[in-house]
Short mmCIF file of C-alpha atoms in Angstrom, two decimals:
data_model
loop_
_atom_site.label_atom_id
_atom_site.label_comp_id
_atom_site.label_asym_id
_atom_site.label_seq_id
_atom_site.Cartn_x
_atom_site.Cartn_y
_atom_site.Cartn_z
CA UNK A 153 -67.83 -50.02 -66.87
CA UNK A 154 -71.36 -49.92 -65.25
CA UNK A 155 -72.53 -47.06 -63.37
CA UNK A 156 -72.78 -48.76 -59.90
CA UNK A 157 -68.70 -49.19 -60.98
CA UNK A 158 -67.56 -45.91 -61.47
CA UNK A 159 -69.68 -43.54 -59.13
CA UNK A 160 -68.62 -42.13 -55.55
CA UNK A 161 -70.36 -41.55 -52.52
CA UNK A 162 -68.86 -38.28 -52.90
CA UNK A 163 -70.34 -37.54 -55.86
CA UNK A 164 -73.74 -38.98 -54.78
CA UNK A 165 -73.66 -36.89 -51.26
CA UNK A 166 -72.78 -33.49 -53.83
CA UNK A 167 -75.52 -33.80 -55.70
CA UNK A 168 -78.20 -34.48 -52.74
CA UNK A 169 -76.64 -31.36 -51.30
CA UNK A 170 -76.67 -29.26 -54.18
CA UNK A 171 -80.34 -31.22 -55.02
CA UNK A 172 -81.86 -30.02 -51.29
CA UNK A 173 -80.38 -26.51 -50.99
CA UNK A 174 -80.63 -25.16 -54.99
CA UNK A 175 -76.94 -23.95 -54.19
CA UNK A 176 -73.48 -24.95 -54.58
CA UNK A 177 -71.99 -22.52 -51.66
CA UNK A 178 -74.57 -23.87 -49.47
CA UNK A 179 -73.85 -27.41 -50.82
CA UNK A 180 -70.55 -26.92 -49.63
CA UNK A 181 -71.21 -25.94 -46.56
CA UNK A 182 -73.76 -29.02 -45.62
CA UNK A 183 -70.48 -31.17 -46.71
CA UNK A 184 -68.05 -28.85 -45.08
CA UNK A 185 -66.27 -28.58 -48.29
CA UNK A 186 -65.35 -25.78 -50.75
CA UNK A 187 -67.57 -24.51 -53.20
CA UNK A 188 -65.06 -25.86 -55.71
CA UNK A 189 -64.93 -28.88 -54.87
CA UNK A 190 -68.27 -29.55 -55.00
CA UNK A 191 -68.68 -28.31 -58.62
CA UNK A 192 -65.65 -30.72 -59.30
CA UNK A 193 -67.80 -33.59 -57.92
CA UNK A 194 -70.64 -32.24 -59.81
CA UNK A 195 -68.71 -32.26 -63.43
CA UNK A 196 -67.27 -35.67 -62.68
CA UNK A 197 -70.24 -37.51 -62.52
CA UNK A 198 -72.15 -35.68 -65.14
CA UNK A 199 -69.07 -37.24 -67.01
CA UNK A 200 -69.76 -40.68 -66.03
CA UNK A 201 -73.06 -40.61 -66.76
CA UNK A 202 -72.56 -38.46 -70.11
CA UNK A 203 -75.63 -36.07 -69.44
CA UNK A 204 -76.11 -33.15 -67.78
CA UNK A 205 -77.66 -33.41 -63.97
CA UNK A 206 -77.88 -29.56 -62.47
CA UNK A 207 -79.15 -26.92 -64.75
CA UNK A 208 -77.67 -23.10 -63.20
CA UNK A 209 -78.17 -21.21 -66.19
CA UNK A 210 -80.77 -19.55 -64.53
CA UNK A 211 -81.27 -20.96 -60.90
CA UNK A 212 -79.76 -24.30 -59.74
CA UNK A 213 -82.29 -26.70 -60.37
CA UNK A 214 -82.07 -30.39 -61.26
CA UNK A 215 -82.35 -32.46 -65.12
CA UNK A 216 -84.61 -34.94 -65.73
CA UNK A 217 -81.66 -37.38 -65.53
CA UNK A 218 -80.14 -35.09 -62.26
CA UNK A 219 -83.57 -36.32 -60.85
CA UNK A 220 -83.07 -40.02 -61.59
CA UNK A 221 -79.80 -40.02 -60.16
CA UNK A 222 -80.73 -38.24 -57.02
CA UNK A 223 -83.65 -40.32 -56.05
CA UNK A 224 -80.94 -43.43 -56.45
CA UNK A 225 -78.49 -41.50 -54.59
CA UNK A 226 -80.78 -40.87 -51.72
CA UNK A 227 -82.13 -44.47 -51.63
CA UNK A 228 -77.69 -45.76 -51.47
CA UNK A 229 -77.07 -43.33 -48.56
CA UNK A 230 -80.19 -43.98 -46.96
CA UNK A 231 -79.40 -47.77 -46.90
CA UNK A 232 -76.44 -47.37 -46.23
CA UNK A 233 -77.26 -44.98 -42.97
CA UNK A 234 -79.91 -47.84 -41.97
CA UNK A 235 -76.80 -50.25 -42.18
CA UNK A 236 -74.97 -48.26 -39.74
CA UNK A 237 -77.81 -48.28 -37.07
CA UNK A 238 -78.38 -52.00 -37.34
CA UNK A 239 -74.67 -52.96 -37.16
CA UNK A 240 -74.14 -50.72 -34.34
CA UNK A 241 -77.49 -51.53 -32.36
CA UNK A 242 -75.99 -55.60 -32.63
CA UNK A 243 -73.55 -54.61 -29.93
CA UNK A 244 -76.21 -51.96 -28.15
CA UNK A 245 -75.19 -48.60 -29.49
CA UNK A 246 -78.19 -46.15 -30.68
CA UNK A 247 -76.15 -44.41 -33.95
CA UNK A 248 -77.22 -42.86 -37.00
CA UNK A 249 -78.46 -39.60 -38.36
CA UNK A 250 -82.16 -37.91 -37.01
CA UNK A 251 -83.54 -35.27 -39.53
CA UNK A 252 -85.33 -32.72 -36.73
CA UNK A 253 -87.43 -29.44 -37.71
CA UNK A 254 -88.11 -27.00 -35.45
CA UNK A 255 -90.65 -24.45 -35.56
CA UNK A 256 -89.15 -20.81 -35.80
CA UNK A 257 -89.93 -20.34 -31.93
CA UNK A 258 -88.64 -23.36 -30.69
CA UNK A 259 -85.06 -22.46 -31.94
CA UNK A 260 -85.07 -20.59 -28.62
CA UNK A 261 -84.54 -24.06 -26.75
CA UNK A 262 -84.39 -27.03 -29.43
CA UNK A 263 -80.21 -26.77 -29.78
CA UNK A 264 -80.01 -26.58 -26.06
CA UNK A 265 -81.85 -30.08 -25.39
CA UNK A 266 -79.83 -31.17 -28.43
CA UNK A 267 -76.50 -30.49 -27.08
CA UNK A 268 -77.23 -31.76 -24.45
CA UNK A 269 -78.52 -35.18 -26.20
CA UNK A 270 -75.35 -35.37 -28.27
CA UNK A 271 -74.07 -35.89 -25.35
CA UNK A 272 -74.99 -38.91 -24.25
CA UNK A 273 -75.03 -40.24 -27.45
CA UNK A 274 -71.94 -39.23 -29.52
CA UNK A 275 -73.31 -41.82 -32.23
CA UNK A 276 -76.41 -40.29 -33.17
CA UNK A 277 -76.05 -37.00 -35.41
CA UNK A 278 -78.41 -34.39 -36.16
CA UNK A 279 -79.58 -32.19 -39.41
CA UNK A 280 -81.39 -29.36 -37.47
CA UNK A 281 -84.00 -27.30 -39.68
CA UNK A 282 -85.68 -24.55 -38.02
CA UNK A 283 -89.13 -23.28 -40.40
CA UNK A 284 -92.31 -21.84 -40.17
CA UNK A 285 -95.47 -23.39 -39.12
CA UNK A 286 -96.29 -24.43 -42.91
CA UNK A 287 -93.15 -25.33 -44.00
CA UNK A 288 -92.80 -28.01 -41.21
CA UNK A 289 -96.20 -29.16 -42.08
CA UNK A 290 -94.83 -29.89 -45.91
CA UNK A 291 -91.86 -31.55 -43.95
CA UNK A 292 -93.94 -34.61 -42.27
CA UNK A 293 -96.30 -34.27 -44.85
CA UNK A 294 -93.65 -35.52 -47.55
CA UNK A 295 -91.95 -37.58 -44.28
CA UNK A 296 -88.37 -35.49 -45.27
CA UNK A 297 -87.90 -35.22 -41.12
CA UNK A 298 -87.73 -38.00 -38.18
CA UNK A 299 -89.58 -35.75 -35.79
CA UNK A 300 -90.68 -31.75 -35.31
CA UNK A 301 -90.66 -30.01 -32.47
CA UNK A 302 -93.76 -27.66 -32.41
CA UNK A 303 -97.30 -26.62 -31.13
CA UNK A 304 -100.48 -27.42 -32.09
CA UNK A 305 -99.65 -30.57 -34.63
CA UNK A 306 -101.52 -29.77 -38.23
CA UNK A 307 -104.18 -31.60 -39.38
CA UNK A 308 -104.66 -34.31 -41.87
CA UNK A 309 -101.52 -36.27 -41.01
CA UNK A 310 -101.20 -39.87 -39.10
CA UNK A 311 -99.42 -38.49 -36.33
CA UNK A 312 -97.82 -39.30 -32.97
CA UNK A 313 -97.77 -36.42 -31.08
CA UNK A 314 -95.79 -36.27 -27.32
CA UNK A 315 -96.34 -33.45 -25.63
CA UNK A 316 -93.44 -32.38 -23.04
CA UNK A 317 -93.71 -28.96 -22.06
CA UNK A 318 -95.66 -25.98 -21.25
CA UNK A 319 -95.38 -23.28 -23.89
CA UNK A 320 -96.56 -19.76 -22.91
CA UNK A 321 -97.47 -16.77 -24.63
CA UNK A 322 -97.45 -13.29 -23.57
CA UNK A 323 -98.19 -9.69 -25.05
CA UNK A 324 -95.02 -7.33 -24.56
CA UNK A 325 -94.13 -3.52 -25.14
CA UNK A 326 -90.89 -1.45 -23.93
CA UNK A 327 -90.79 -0.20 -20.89
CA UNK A 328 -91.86 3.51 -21.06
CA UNK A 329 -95.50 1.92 -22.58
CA UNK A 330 -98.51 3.44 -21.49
CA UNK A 331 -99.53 0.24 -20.47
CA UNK A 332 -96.09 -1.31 -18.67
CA UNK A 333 -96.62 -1.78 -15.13
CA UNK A 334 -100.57 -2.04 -15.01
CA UNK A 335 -101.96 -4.86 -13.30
CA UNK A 336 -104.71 -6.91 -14.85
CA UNK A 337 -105.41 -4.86 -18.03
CA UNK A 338 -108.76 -5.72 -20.00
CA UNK A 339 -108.36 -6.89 -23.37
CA UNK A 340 -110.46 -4.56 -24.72
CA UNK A 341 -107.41 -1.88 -23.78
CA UNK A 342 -105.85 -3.22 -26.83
CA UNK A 343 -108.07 -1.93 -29.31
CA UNK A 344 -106.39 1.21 -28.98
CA UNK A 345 -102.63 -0.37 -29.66
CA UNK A 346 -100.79 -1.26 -32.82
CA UNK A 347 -99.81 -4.87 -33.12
CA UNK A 348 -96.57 -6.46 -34.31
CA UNK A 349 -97.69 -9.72 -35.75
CA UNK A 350 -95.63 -12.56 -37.15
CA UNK A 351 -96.32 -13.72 -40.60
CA UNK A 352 -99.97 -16.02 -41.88
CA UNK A 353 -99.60 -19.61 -40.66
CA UNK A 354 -97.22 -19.26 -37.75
CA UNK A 355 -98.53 -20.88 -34.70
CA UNK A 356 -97.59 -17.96 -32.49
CA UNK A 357 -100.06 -15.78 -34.65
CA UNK A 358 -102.57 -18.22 -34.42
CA UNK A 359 -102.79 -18.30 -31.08
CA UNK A 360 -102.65 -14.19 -31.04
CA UNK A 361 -105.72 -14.84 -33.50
CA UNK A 362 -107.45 -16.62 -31.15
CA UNK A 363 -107.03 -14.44 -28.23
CA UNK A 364 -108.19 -11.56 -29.78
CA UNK A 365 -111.51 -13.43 -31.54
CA UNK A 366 -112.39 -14.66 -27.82
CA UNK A 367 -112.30 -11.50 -26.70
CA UNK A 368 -113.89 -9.72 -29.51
CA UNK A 369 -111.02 -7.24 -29.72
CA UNK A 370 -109.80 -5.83 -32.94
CA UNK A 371 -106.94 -3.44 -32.70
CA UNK A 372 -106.14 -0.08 -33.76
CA UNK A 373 -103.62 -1.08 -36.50
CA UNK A 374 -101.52 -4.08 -37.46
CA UNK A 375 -98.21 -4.44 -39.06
CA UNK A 376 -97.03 -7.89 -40.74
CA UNK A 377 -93.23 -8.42 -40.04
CA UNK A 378 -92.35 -11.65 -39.85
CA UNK A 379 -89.69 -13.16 -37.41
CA UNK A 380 -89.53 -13.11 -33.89
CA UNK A 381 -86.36 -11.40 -33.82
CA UNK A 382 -87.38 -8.65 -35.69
CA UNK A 383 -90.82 -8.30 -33.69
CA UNK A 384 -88.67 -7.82 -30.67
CA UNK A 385 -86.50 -4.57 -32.44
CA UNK A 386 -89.88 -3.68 -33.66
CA UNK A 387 -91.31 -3.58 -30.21
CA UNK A 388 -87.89 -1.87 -28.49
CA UNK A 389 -88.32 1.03 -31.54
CA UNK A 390 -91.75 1.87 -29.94
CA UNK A 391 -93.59 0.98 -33.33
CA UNK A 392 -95.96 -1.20 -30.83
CA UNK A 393 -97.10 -4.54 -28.66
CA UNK A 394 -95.96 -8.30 -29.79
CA UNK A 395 -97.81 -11.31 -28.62
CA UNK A 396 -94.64 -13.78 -28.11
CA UNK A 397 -93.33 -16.62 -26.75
CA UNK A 398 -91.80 -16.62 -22.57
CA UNK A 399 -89.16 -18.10 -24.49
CA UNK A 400 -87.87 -15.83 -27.03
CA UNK A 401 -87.96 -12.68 -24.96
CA UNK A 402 -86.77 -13.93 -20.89
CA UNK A 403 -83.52 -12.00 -22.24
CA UNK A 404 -85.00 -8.95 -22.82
CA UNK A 405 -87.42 -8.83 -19.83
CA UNK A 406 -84.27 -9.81 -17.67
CA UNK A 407 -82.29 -6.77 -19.31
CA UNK A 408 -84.92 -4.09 -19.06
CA UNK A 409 -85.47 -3.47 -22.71
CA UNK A 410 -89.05 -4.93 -22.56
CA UNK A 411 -91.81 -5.46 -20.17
CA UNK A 412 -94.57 -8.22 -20.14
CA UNK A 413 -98.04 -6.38 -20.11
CA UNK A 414 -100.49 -8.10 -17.21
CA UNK A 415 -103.39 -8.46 -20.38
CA UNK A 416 -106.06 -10.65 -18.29
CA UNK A 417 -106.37 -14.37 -19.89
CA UNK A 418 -102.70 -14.35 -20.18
CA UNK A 419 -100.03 -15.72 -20.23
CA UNK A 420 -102.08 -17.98 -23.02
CA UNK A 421 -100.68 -21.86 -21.85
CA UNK A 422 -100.14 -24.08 -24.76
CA UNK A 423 -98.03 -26.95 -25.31
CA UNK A 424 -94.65 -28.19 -26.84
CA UNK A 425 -94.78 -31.10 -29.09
CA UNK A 426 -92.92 -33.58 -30.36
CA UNK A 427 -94.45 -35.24 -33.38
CA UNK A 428 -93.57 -37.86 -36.12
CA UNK A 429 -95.25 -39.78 -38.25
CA UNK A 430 -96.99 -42.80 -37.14
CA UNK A 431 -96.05 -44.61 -40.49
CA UNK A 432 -92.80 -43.65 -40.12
CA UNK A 433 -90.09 -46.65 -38.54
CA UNK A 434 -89.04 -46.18 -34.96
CA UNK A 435 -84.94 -46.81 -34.85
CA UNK A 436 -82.66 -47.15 -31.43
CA UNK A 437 -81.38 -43.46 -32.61
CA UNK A 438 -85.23 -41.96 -32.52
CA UNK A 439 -86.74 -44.38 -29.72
CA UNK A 440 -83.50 -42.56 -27.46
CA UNK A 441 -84.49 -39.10 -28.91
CA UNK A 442 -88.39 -39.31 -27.84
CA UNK A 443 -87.39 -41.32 -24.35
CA UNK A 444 -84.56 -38.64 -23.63
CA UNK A 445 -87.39 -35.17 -24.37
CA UNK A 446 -90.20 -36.81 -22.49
CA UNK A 447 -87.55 -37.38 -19.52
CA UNK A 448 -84.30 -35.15 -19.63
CA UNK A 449 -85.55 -33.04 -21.94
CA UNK A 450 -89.33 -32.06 -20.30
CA UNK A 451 -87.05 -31.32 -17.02
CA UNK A 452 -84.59 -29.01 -18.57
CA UNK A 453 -87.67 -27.33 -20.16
CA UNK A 454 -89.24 -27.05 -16.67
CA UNK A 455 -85.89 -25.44 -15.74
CA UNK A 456 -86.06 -22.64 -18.55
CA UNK A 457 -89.62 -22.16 -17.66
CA UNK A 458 -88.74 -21.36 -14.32
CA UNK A 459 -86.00 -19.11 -14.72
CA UNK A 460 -88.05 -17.28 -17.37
CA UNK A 461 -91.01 -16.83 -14.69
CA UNK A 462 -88.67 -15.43 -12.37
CA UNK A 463 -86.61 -13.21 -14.18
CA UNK A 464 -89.83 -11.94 -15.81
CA UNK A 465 -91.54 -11.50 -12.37
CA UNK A 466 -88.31 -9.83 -10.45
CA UNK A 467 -88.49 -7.19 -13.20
CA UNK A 468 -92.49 -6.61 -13.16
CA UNK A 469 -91.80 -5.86 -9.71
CA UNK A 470 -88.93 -3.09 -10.31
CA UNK A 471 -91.09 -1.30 -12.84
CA UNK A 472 -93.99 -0.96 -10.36
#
């Protein structure tokens, strides 16, 4: 009996998972299946096909002949995905699956316009990766995503790039800071702080990079630690000042457990993006995506912005 005969879509949807996260358990939880199970589905068609297809002796990787069948399996779901948009767009539904990465900031807002999306249309599904500045790059680069949500768009790609909201960028510090509650401090009183930086090729540190070169500032000390999250507990401990995004610390501001430092040139305006590739096919599912965060989307953003601006302003005030 032929191959085409004998395998499942099952099988075929196992191994992409196992093939795109180099892990059963997280395999299993793409599928929403046990970890079991999806070694079952593994073992079954390495039976059909009589060779092995994942290699975990060491780390899960894929066989030569795992690497066949995955690039077929990918092309049979694929078509089979495309099938479902066209047969649903014949009576006017936008359906199918959008593949969306997110830079590591924009996971402050991205599952909010999502939700919010999903909506108004139930028949479009997401797969939601949130990376760094690089990794999103390798993303369009080797067109793996529909569209990524970001700032500045990197270079050397045919890309469409929307922009649909303002994206601002402030230096922060807890409140007992020798600097909290100063109005219009000079740059050049940084040279005398530690900074919190993210890590080399996020956007948020270039723009940090770019402040401080236009300004000819170099501080006293830097520390490398990576995610926005832990910038923030960084900052709270009192190991120093972050440059961040309005949007990932509002919260914070709001709650008293930091401060936004009046640095002159700042807030630093940039923009949100939304960018795909211009070789890349335009379906119902991501023409309704792009028309709903140019519309729908750029408001709610405009709503965020505002209550950001205010609750960081009301608390400014208190602290003066």
């Amino acid at each position: 009996m032929k191959l085409a005969q004998r395998m499942t879509l099952k099988q075929l949807r196992a191994l992409v998972a196992v093939a795109d996260s180099a892990s059963f358990t997280q395999a299993a939880r793409l599928l929403h299946l046990t970890q079991p199970a999806i070694s079952m589905q593994i073992r079954d068609a390495e039976a059909i096909v009589g060779q092995v297809l994942v290699d975990g002796r060491r780390e899960i990787r894929l066989t030569p002949a795992g690497e066949i069948l995955v690039r077929a399996a990918r092309q049979a779901l694929h078509g089979l995905e495309l099938a479902e948009v066209e047969l649903k767009a014949r009576i006017g539904v936008a359906a199918g699956t959008l593949d969306v990465v997110a830079i590591t900031t924009a996971e402050y807002f991205v599952p909010y316009l999502l939700a919010e999306f999903g909506r108004r249309f139930p028949d479009i599904t997401f797969r939601l990766t949130v990376a760094n500045r690089e990794h999103v790059r390798a993303l369009l680069q080797e067109q793996r995503c529909d569209v990524a949500i970001m700032g500045q768009p990197p270079r050397g790609l045919d890309l469409r790039r929307i922009p649909f909201a303002p994206h601002r960028l402030s230096f922060v510090a807890r409140p007992d800071h020798r600097l909290a509650g100063r109005k219009r401090i000079p740059p050049a009183a940084l040279t005398e702080e530690r900074l919190l930086l993210r890590e080399q090729g996020s956007g948020t540190r270039d723009n940090l990079e770019r402040f401080l070169r236009a300004h000819g500032v170099k501080p006293l000390a830097a520390d490398e630690l990576g995610s926005n999250e832990t910038l923030k507990q960084a900052v709270m401990a009192g190991m120093g000042i972050a440059f961040l995004s309005h949007h990932t610390f509002a919260m914070e501001v709001e709650s008293g457990r930091l401060v936004r430092l009046d640095v002159v040139d700042t807030p630093v305006i940039r923009e949100w993006n939304v960018v795909s590739r211009t070789d890349r096919p335009m379906t119902p599912a991501l023409d309704a995506l792009l028309e709903f965060l140019q519309t729908e989307g750029a408001a709610r953003m405009r709503g965020m912005e505002r209550w950001a601006r205010i609750a960081i302003g009301a608390r400014q005030k208190k602290t003066r």
